[in-house]
mmCIF file of C-alpha atoms in Angstrom:
data_model
loop_
_atom_site.group_PDB
_atom_site.id
_atom_site.type_symbol
_atom_site.label_atom_id
_atom_site.label_comp_id
_atom_site.label_asym_id
_atom_site.label_seq_id
_atom_site.Cartn_x
_atom_site.Cartn_y
_atom_site.Cartn_z
ATOM 1 C CA MET E 8 -15.260 -71.698 24.546
ATOM 2 C CA MET E 9 -16.324 -71.933 21.121
ATOM 3 C CA TRP E 10 -18.393 -69.045 21.172
ATOM 4 C CA LEU E 11 -15.506 -66.724 22.200
ATOM 5 C CA LEU E 12 -13.529 -67.962 18.985
ATOM 6 C CA LEU E 13 -16.455 -67.142 16.703
ATOM 7 C CA VAL E 14 -17.140 -63.846 18.548
ATOM 8 C CA CYS E 15 -13.358 -62.725 18.215
ATOM 9 C CA THR E 16 -13.479 -63.631 14.356
ATOM 10 C CA MET E 17 -16.787 -61.477 13.960
ATOM 11 C CA VAL E 18 -15.082 -58.237 15.962
ATOM 12 C CA ALA E 19 -12.165 -58.570 13.848
ATOM 13 C CA ALA E 20 -14.155 -58.316 10.922
ATOM 14 C CA VAL E 21 -15.566 -55.004 11.966
ATOM 15 C CA GLY E 22 -14.661 -51.469 10.369
ATOM 16 C CA PRO E 23 -13.917 -48.154 11.765
ATOM 17 C CA VAL E 24 -16.636 -46.174 13.883
ATOM 18 C CA LEU E 25 -16.995 -42.738 12.495
ATOM 19 C CA PRO E 26 -15.379 -40.093 10.032
ATOM 20 C CA HIS E 27 -13.572 -37.775 12.057
ATOM 21 C CA ASN E 28 -15.048 -34.892 10.240
ATOM 22 C CA ILE E 29 -18.970 -35.347 11.340
ATOM 23 C CA ASP E 30 -19.865 -33.165 14.321
ATOM 24 C CA LYS E 31 -20.795 -35.272 16.855
ATOM 25 C CA ALA E 32 -22.858 -32.700 19.248
ATOM 26 C CA LEU E 33 -26.434 -33.936 17.894
ATOM 27 C CA HIS E 34 -25.519 -37.288 18.384
ATOM 28 C CA ARG E 35 -25.563 -37.659 21.996
ATOM 29 C CA GLU E 36 -22.856 -39.451 23.730
ATOM 30 C CA ARG E 37 -22.942 -43.425 23.427
ATOM 31 C CA GLU E 38 -21.553 -46.536 24.906
ATOM 32 C CA SER E 39 -19.168 -48.641 23.133
ATOM 33 C CA ASP E 40 -21.943 -51.063 22.461
ATOM 34 C CA GLY E 41 -24.042 -48.500 20.931
ATOM 35 C CA SER E 42 -26.521 -47.542 23.891
ATOM 36 C CA PHE E 43 -27.262 -43.864 24.807
ATOM 37 C CA ALA E 44 -24.891 -42.782 27.859
ATOM 38 C CA SER E 45 -26.753 -41.750 30.679
ATOM 39 C CA ARG E 46 -26.249 -38.417 32.374
ATOM 40 C CA ALA E 47 -23.921 -40.051 35.170
ATOM 41 C CA ASP E 48 -21.944 -41.904 32.502
ATOM 42 C CA GLU E 49 -21.252 -39.330 30.605
ATOM 43 C CA HIS E 50 -19.750 -37.486 33.459
ATOM 44 C CA SER E 51 -18.053 -40.327 35.597
ATOM 45 C CA ALA E 52 -16.887 -42.218 32.061
ATOM 46 C CA GLY E 53 -16.161 -45.317 34.638
ATOM 47 C CA GLY E 54 -13.972 -43.452 37.370
ATOM 48 C CA PRO E 55 -15.133 -41.996 40.684
ATOM 49 C CA HIS E 56 -18.504 -40.105 41.388
ATOM 50 C CA ASP E 57 -18.153 -36.391 39.324
ATOM 51 C CA SER E 58 -19.000 -33.587 41.449
ATOM 52 C CA ASP E 59 -20.284 -31.619 38.358
ATOM 53 C CA PHE E 60 -22.814 -34.250 37.765
ATOM 54 C CA ASP E 61 -24.014 -33.480 41.519
ATOM 55 C CA HIS E 62 -24.201 -29.750 40.622
ATOM 56 C CA GLU E 63 -26.347 -29.949 37.268
ATOM 57 C CA SER E 64 -28.525 -32.627 38.944
ATOM 58 C CA ILE E 65 -29.372 -29.882 41.696
ATOM 59 C CA LEU E 66 -29.279 -26.880 39.215
ATOM 60 C CA GLY E 67 -30.693 -28.169 35.540
ATOM 61 C CA SER E 68 -27.945 -26.110 34.032
ATOM 62 C CA SER E 69 -24.298 -26.842 33.082
ATOM 63 C CA LYS E 70 -24.091 -22.965 32.507
ATOM 64 C CA ASP E 71 -25.353 -22.188 36.326
ATOM 65 C CA ALA E 72 -23.518 -25.304 37.711
ATOM 66 C CA GLU E 73 -20.179 -23.630 35.965
ATOM 67 C CA GLU E 74 -21.174 -20.033 37.595
ATOM 68 C CA PHE E 75 -22.143 -21.434 41.000
ATOM 69 C CA ASP E 76 -18.415 -22.521 40.984
ATOM 70 C CA HIS E 77 -17.342 -18.965 40.788
ATOM 71 C CA LEU E 78 -19.412 -17.800 43.565
ATOM 72 C CA PRO E 79 -18.418 -16.682 46.988
ATOM 73 C CA ALA E 80 -19.494 -19.211 49.428
ATOM 74 C CA GLU E 81 -22.046 -17.492 51.348
ATOM 75 C CA GLU E 82 -23.664 -16.056 48.016
ATOM 76 C CA SER E 83 -23.696 -20.048 46.995
ATOM 77 C CA LYS E 84 -25.445 -20.578 50.360
ATOM 78 C CA GLU E 85 -27.759 -17.985 49.961
ATOM 79 C CA ARG E 86 -29.053 -18.774 46.439
ATOM 80 C CA LEU E 87 -29.266 -22.850 47.382
ATOM 81 C CA GLU E 88 -31.345 -21.800 50.194
ATOM 82 C CA LEU E 89 -33.726 -20.480 47.591
ATOM 83 C CA LEU E 90 -33.771 -23.683 45.560
ATOM 84 C CA LEU E 91 -34.527 -25.483 48.719
ATOM 85 C CA ILE E 92 -37.622 -23.611 49.342
ATOM 86 C CA LYS E 93 -38.936 -24.583 45.975
ATOM 87 C CA MET E 94 -37.476 -28.180 46.296
ATOM 88 C CA ASP E 95 -39.533 -28.336 49.588
ATOM 89 C CA THR E 96 -43.085 -29.019 48.221
ATOM 90 C CA ASN E 97 -44.568 -29.517 51.229
ATOM 91 C CA ALA E 98 -42.960 -26.584 53.367
ATOM 92 C CA ASP E 99 -41.760 -28.434 56.111
ATOM 93 C CA LYS E 100 -38.313 -27.128 56.170
ATOM 94 C CA ILE E 101 -36.969 -31.126 55.256
ATOM 95 C CA ILE E 102 -36.095 -32.334 52.279
ATOM 96 C CA ASP E 103 -37.292 -36.068 52.063
ATOM 97 C CA SER E 104 -35.788 -38.638 49.336
ATOM 98 C CA LYS E 105 -38.937 -38.337 46.935
ATOM 99 C CA GLU E 106 -38.595 -34.089 46.988
ATOM 100 C CA MET E 107 -34.731 -34.866 46.196
ATOM 101 C CA TYR E 108 -35.680 -37.488 43.399
ATOM 102 C CA ASN E 109 -38.410 -35.294 41.882
ATOM 103 C CA TRP E 110 -36.152 -32.289 41.506
ATOM 104 C CA ILE E 111 -33.551 -34.455 39.989
ATOM 105 C CA MET E 112 -35.780 -35.719 37.392
ATOM 106 C CA ARG E 113 -36.854 -31.844 36.569
ATOM 107 C CA SER E 114 -33.162 -30.744 36.546
ATOM 108 C CA PHE E 115 -32.734 -33.795 33.974
ATOM 109 C CA LYS E 116 -35.463 -32.188 32.023
ATOM 110 C CA MET E 117 -33.875 -28.749 32.053
ATOM 111 C CA LEU E 118 -30.470 -30.235 30.989
ATOM 112 C CA SER E 119 -31.736 -31.576 28.275
ATOM 113 C CA LYS E 120 -33.497 -28.225 27.152
ATOM 114 C CA GLU E 121 -30.621 -26.105 27.699
ATOM 115 C CA GLU E 122 -28.296 -28.595 25.354
ATOM 116 C CA SER E 123 -31.158 -28.768 22.710
ATOM 117 C CA SER E 124 -31.616 -24.946 22.853
ATOM 118 C CA GLU E 125 -27.950 -24.571 22.365
ATOM 119 C CA ARG E 126 -27.827 -26.776 19.596
ATOM 120 C CA PHE E 127 -30.714 -25.189 17.847
ATOM 121 C CA GLU E 128 -29.231 -21.631 17.828
ATOM 122 C CA ASP E 129 -25.895 -23.182 16.564
ATOM 123 C CA THR E 130 -27.945 -24.880 13.895
ATOM 124 C CA ASP E 131 -30.290 -22.425 12.525
ATOM 125 C CA GLU E 132 -28.196 -20.612 10.519
ATOM 126 C CA ASP E 133 -30.698 -17.894 8.989
ATOM 127 C CA GLY E 134 -32.201 -17.036 12.550
ATOM 128 C CA ASP E 135 -35.612 -17.734 11.530
ATOM 129 C CA SER E 136 -36.264 -19.966 14.621
ATOM 130 C CA PHE E 137 -36.574 -22.862 12.639
ATOM 131 C CA VAL E 138 -34.296 -25.710 11.628
ATOM 132 C CA THR E 139 -34.371 -27.261 7.933
ATOM 133 C CA TRP E 140 -33.288 -30.473 7.108
ATOM 134 C CA GLN E 141 -30.525 -28.586 5.081
ATOM 135 C CA GLU E 142 -29.491 -26.531 7.802
ATOM 136 C CA HIS E 143 -28.805 -29.779 9.915
ATOM 137 C CA LEU E 144 -26.880 -31.603 7.205
ATOM 138 C CA LYS E 145 -24.496 -28.348 6.982
ATOM 139 C CA GLU E 146 -24.065 -28.226 10.607
ATOM 140 C CA THR E 147 -23.364 -31.889 11.491
ATOM 141 C CA TYR E 148 -21.961 -33.274 8.316
ATOM 142 C CA GLY E 149 -20.525 -30.162 6.601
ATOM 143 C CA ILE E 150 -22.760 -30.824 3.486
ATOM 144 C CA GLU E 151 -23.833 -27.475 1.782
ATOM 145 C CA HIS E 152 -26.345 -28.506 -0.770
ATOM 146 C CA PRO E 153 -28.671 -31.685 -0.934
ATOM 147 C CA ASP E 154 -27.231 -32.748 -4.089
ATOM 148 C CA ASP E 155 -23.606 -33.023 -2.575
ATOM 149 C CA VAL E 156 -25.396 -36.027 -0.171
ATOM 150 C CA GLY E 157 -24.405 -38.533 -2.571
ATOM 151 C CA HIS E 158 -20.897 -37.796 -2.987
ATOM 152 C CA GLN E 159 -20.357 -37.258 0.747
ATOM 153 C CA ASN E 160 -21.762 -40.619 1.448
ATOM 154 C CA MET E 161 -19.002 -42.282 -1.141
ATOM 155 C CA ASP E 162 -16.340 -39.980 0.602
ATOM 156 C CA GLN E 163 -16.956 -41.244 4.188
ATOM 157 C CA GLY E 164 -18.648 -44.579 4.047
ATOM 158 C CA LYS E 165 -21.418 -46.680 4.852
ATOM 159 C CA ASP E 166 -21.442 -45.485 8.394
ATOM 160 C CA THR E 167 -22.295 -41.976 7.196
ATOM 161 C CA THR E 168 -24.674 -43.137 5.008
ATOM 162 C CA ARG E 169 -26.469 -45.026 8.222
ATOM 163 C CA MET E 170 -26.403 -42.084 10.240
ATOM 164 C CA MET E 171 -27.748 -39.504 7.824
ATOM 165 C CA ALA E 172 -30.343 -42.161 7.012
ATOM 166 C CA GLU E 173 -31.307 -42.527 10.954
ATOM 167 C CA ASP E 174 -30.950 -38.398 11.422
ATOM 168 C CA ARG E 175 -33.599 -38.259 8.295
ATOM 169 C CA GLN E 176 -35.990 -40.609 9.801
ATOM 170 C CA LEU E 177 -35.759 -38.868 13.407
ATOM 171 C CA PHE E 178 -36.252 -35.387 11.731
ATOM 172 C CA THR E 179 -39.390 -36.737 10.099
ATOM 173 C CA ALA E 180 -40.479 -38.304 13.114
ATOM 174 C CA ALA E 181 -39.990 -35.042 15.059
ATOM 175 C CA ASP E 182 -41.592 -32.565 12.592
ATOM 176 C CA LYS E 183 -44.999 -33.195 14.170
ATOM 177 C CA ASP E 184 -46.931 -30.439 11.913
ATOM 178 C CA GLY E 185 -44.996 -31.722 8.693
ATOM 179 C CA ASP E 186 -43.884 -28.555 7.711
ATOM 180 C CA GLU E 187 -40.507 -29.759 6.895
ATOM 181 C CA LYS E 188 -39.046 -27.615 9.445
ATOM 182 C CA LEU E 189 -38.436 -28.188 13.386
ATOM 183 C CA ASN E 190 -39.381 -25.493 15.765
ATOM 184 C CA GLU E 191 -37.212 -25.658 19.217
ATOM 185 C CA HIS E 192 -39.990 -27.907 20.638
ATOM 186 C CA GLU E 193 -39.844 -30.246 17.701
ATOM 187 C CA PHE E 194 -35.882 -29.977 17.964
ATOM 188 C CA LEU E 195 -36.000 -31.299 21.369
ATOM 189 C CA ALA E 196 -37.382 -34.581 20.211
ATOM 190 C CA PHE E 197 -34.839 -34.553 17.456
ATOM 191 C CA SER E 198 -31.702 -33.825 19.668
ATOM 192 C CA HIS E 199 -32.474 -36.188 22.668
ATOM 193 C CA PRO E 200 -34.993 -38.938 20.814
ATOM 194 C CA GLU E 201 -34.103 -41.360 23.974
ATOM 195 C CA GLU E 202 -36.115 -39.216 26.143
ATOM 196 C CA ASP E 203 -39.403 -38.739 23.945
ATOM 197 C CA GLU E 204 -41.486 -41.769 23.974
ATOM 198 C CA THR E 205 -42.598 -41.146 20.532
ATOM 199 C CA MET E 206 -39.300 -41.318 19.171
ATOM 200 C CA VAL E 207 -38.165 -44.122 21.211
ATOM 201 C CA PRO E 208 -39.529 -46.953 19.168
ATOM 202 C CA LEU E 209 -37.443 -45.346 15.938
ATOM 203 C CA LEU E 210 -34.348 -45.921 18.231
ATOM 204 C CA VAL E 211 -35.378 -49.237 18.776
ATOM 205 C CA ASP E 212 -35.634 -50.018 14.910
ATOM 206 C CA HIS E 213 -32.455 -48.470 14.365
ATOM 207 C CA ALA E 214 -30.523 -50.731 16.514
ATOM 208 C CA MET E 215 -31.953 -53.637 15.384
ATOM 209 C CA GLN E 216 -31.351 -52.492 11.396
ATOM 210 C CA GLU E 217 -27.842 -52.100 12.517
ATOM 211 C CA LYS E 218 -27.297 -54.947 14.697
ATOM 212 C CA ASP E 219 -29.843 -57.965 13.898
ATOM 213 C CA THR E 220 -27.775 -59.233 10.995
ATOM 214 C CA ASN E 221 -30.080 -62.699 10.679
ATOM 215 C CA GLN E 222 -33.110 -60.949 10.825
ATOM 216 C CA ASP E 223 -34.758 -62.570 13.702
ATOM 217 C CA ASN E 224 -35.692 -59.776 15.429
ATOM 218 C CA LYS E 225 -33.646 -60.689 18.186
ATOM 219 C CA ILE E 226 -30.285 -59.631 19.162
ATOM 220 C CA SER E 227 -27.645 -62.557 20.217
ATOM 221 C CA PHE E 228 -24.729 -61.782 21.976
ATOM 222 C CA THR E 229 -22.390 -62.463 18.509
ATOM 223 C CA GLU E 230 -24.614 -59.760 17.243
ATOM 224 C CA TYR E 231 -24.286 -57.294 20.092
ATOM 225 C CA ILE E 232 -20.271 -57.650 20.299
ATOM 226 C CA ALA E 233 -19.832 -57.410 16.822
ATOM 227 C CA GLY E 234 -21.789 -53.914 16.538
ATOM 228 C CA GLN E 235 -19.220 -52.265 18.918
ATOM 229 C CA GLN E 236 -17.181 -50.760 16.152
ATOM 230 C CA GLY E 237 -13.814 -49.698 16.742
ATOM 231 C CA VAL E 238 -13.376 -51.564 19.987
ATOM 232 C CA GLU E 239 -11.221 -54.487 20.390
ATOM 233 C CA HIS E 240 -11.836 -56.470 23.189
ATOM 234 C CA ASP E 241 -9.303 -59.746 24.495
ATOM 235 C CA ASP E 242 -10.526 -62.838 26.082
ATOM 236 C CA GLU E 243 -11.179 -61.135 29.370
ATOM 237 C CA GLY E 244 -12.968 -58.202 27.923
ATOM 238 C CA LEU E 245 -15.443 -60.306 26.112
ATOM 239 C CA LEU E 246 -16.028 -62.511 29.203
ATOM 240 C CA ALA E 247 -16.892 -58.941 30.809
ATOM 241 C CA GLU E 248 -19.132 -58.108 28.138
ATOM 242 C CA LYS E 249 -20.823 -61.436 27.982
ATOM 243 C CA ASP E 250 -21.326 -61.041 31.937
ATOM 244 C CA ARG E 251 -22.900 -57.750 30.948
ATOM 245 C CA PHE E 252 -24.810 -58.871 28.188
ATOM 246 C CA ASP E 253 -26.316 -61.777 30.508
ATOM 247 C CA GLU E 254 -26.782 -60.153 33.862
ATOM 248 C CA ASP E 255 -27.845 -56.186 32.771
ATOM 249 C CA TYR E 256 -29.785 -57.095 29.531
ATOM 250 C CA ASP E 257 -31.023 -60.717 29.062
ATOM 251 C CA LYS E 258 -33.614 -60.347 31.511
ATOM 252 C CA ASN E 259 -35.451 -63.291 30.548
ATOM 253 C CA MET E 260 -32.214 -65.378 30.531
ATOM 254 C CA ASP E 261 -32.776 -66.960 26.936
ATOM 255 C CA GLY E 262 -29.843 -65.990 25.488
ATOM 256 C CA GLU E 263 -30.915 -63.227 22.985
ATOM 257 C CA LEU E 264 -32.293 -59.898 23.323
ATOM 258 C CA ASP E 265 -35.922 -59.133 22.220
ATOM 259 C CA LEU E 266 -37.264 -55.620 21.690
ATOM 260 C CA VAL E 267 -38.429 -54.978 24.953
ATOM 261 C CA GLU E 268 -34.919 -55.904 25.908
ATOM 262 C CA VAL E 269 -33.044 -53.893 23.148
ATOM 263 C CA ARG E 270 -35.170 -50.663 24.500
ATOM 264 C CA HIS E 271 -33.811 -51.288 27.846
ATOM 265 C CA TRP E 272 -30.260 -51.531 26.638
ATOM 266 C CA ILE E 273 -30.165 -48.568 24.300
ATOM 267 C CA VAL E 274 -32.457 -46.143 26.180
ATOM 268 C CA PRO E 275 -30.698 -44.899 29.559
ATOM 269 C CA ASP E 276 -33.175 -45.114 32.525
ATOM 270 C CA ASN E 277 -33.007 -41.568 34.034
ATOM 271 C CA GLN E 278 -35.383 -42.883 37.067
ATOM 272 C CA GLU E 279 -32.799 -45.035 37.671
ATOM 273 C CA THR E 280 -29.931 -42.693 37.609
ATOM 274 C CA ALA E 281 -32.048 -40.236 39.680
ATOM 275 C CA THR E 282 -32.709 -42.782 42.516
ATOM 276 C CA SER E 283 -28.888 -43.187 42.447
ATOM 277 C CA GLU E 284 -28.038 -39.935 42.375
ATOM 278 C CA THR E 285 -30.437 -39.182 45.504
ATOM 279 C CA GLU E 286 -28.915 -42.009 47.599
ATOM 280 C CA HIS E 287 -25.525 -40.646 46.950
ATOM 281 C CA LEU E 288 -26.451 -36.866 48.157
ATOM 282 C CA PHE E 289 -28.116 -38.233 50.970
ATOM 283 C CA ALA E 290 -25.275 -40.591 52.042
ATOM 284 C CA ASN E 291 -22.947 -37.702 51.678
ATOM 285 C CA ALA E 292 -25.501 -35.046 53.633
ATOM 286 C CA ASP E 293 -27.426 -36.688 56.089
ATOM 287 C CA ASP E 294 -25.326 -36.262 59.105
ATOM 288 C CA ASP E 295 -27.708 -37.172 61.599
ATOM 289 C CA GLU E 296 -28.593 -40.417 59.645
ATOM 290 C CA ASP E 297 -32.455 -39.759 59.934
ATOM 291 C CA GLY E 298 -33.499 -40.349 56.391
ATOM 292 C CA VAL E 299 -34.271 -36.871 55.737
ATOM 293 C CA LEU E 300 -32.041 -33.927 54.868
ATOM 294 C CA SER E 301 -32.768 -30.512 56.977
ATOM 295 C CA PHE E 302 -32.005 -27.130 55.117
ATOM 296 C CA ASP E 303 -28.985 -26.809 57.745
ATOM 297 C CA GLU E 304 -27.348 -30.110 56.547
ATOM 298 C CA VAL E 305 -27.861 -29.567 53.104
ATOM 299 C CA LEU E 306 -26.115 -25.644 53.281
ATOM 300 C CA SER E 307 -23.354 -27.023 55.614
ATOM 301 C CA HIS E 308 -22.782 -29.304 52.536
ATOM 302 C CA HIS E 309 -23.582 -26.626 49.940
ATOM 303 C CA ASP E 310 -20.256 -27.462 48.021
ATOM 304 C CA LEU E 311 -21.672 -31.205 47.407
ATOM 305 C CA PHE E 312 -24.961 -29.770 45.740
ATOM 306 C CA VAL E 313 -23.761 -26.465 43.848
ATOM 307 C CA GLY E 314 -20.004 -25.451 44.538
ATOM 308 C CA SER E 315 -18.582 -22.273 45.296
ATOM 309 C CA GLU E 316 -15.280 -20.232 45.053
ATOM 310 C CA VAL E 317 -14.520 -16.828 46.198
ATOM 311 C CA THR E 318 -14.407 -14.720 43.068
ATOM 312 C CA ASP E 319 -16.345 -12.520 40.721
ATOM 313 C CA TYR E 320 -20.053 -13.964 39.794
ATOM 314 C CA GLY E 321 -22.732 -12.841 37.132
ATOM 315 C CA ASP E 322 -26.347 -12.265 37.832
ATOM 316 C CA HIS E 323 -28.045 -14.499 35.516
ATOM 317 C CA LEU E 324 -28.409 -17.046 38.452
ATOM 318 C CA HIS E 325 -30.742 -14.341 40.033
ATOM 319 C CA ASN E 326 -33.665 -15.436 37.731
ATOM 320 C CA LEU E 327 -35.049 -18.576 39.468
ATOM 321 C CA ASP E 328 -38.422 -18.386 38.158
ATOM 322 C CA ARG E 329 -37.289 -20.856 35.730
ATOM 323 C CA PHE E 330 -37.350 -23.543 38.079
ATOM 324 C CA ASP E 331 -40.881 -23.305 38.361
ATOM 325 C CA ASP E 332 -41.522 -24.381 34.894
ATOM 326 C CA GLU E 333 -40.659 -27.900 35.661
ATOM 327 C CA LEU E 334 -42.286 -28.237 38.974
#
């Protein structure tokens, strides 16, 4: 157990996480180990399965999911049936697991676009349909002028300095046309880099720069656990993290994470999440256990898929054409 004593010593030396006055809306939810949280993890936080996640997985919009929660049951069923027609790509009046999986993957893309669009609107201060680096600094870090960056770094510490440097690299990488500003499409890559294949290598590089303290191009368990800033583990917690490191991340079982394993660690697997969600929905709605969902089965479990409530409702959900864009 010598490694446990060594790890405890290194973890105790780690400083605080992030200054509280930084707007973390851009910096997507992270796990304690620094990896990006999957959509399922953002909702469940280790607890029971969250119905909001089910609804967003079908509707592809947190706004629409909330709106459905205020629909009369019959209205909810009517609109859900319209979605089923689009989901049922072979028009056999049955939803198989592949159709459900593809629909959920489409929903994840739509959710990312919705989140990014909201963030884009908040950050585009002058309303010119572009986000500049200066606008990002002001919205996220509260920095009014570029000349203030040095003073801000001194006030907020090395974590802010690192975050700003990483943001700058991501901003430049997302700026495909090199015009020093991001349109809404480029901003999506900037705000959700873990979902853009061209951005993922930069995320891996950031993880290595932060955690690979001996610069051997691998991450040991000691480096992995020491990088969990602001988290205090007792012996039991450290053993649980060691098991997670060995079983979930160290695929070749050599005691360290190489670059491929680091990628799998820090970037959530949307395909795996969509598969798990498909299995969850089928387990709760496939009443006759024939491996497919009839329209009637889905509609009889409409609260599982989209929710409802007897109250007033809005009109924007009538626009279902947007679902065609991602199919």
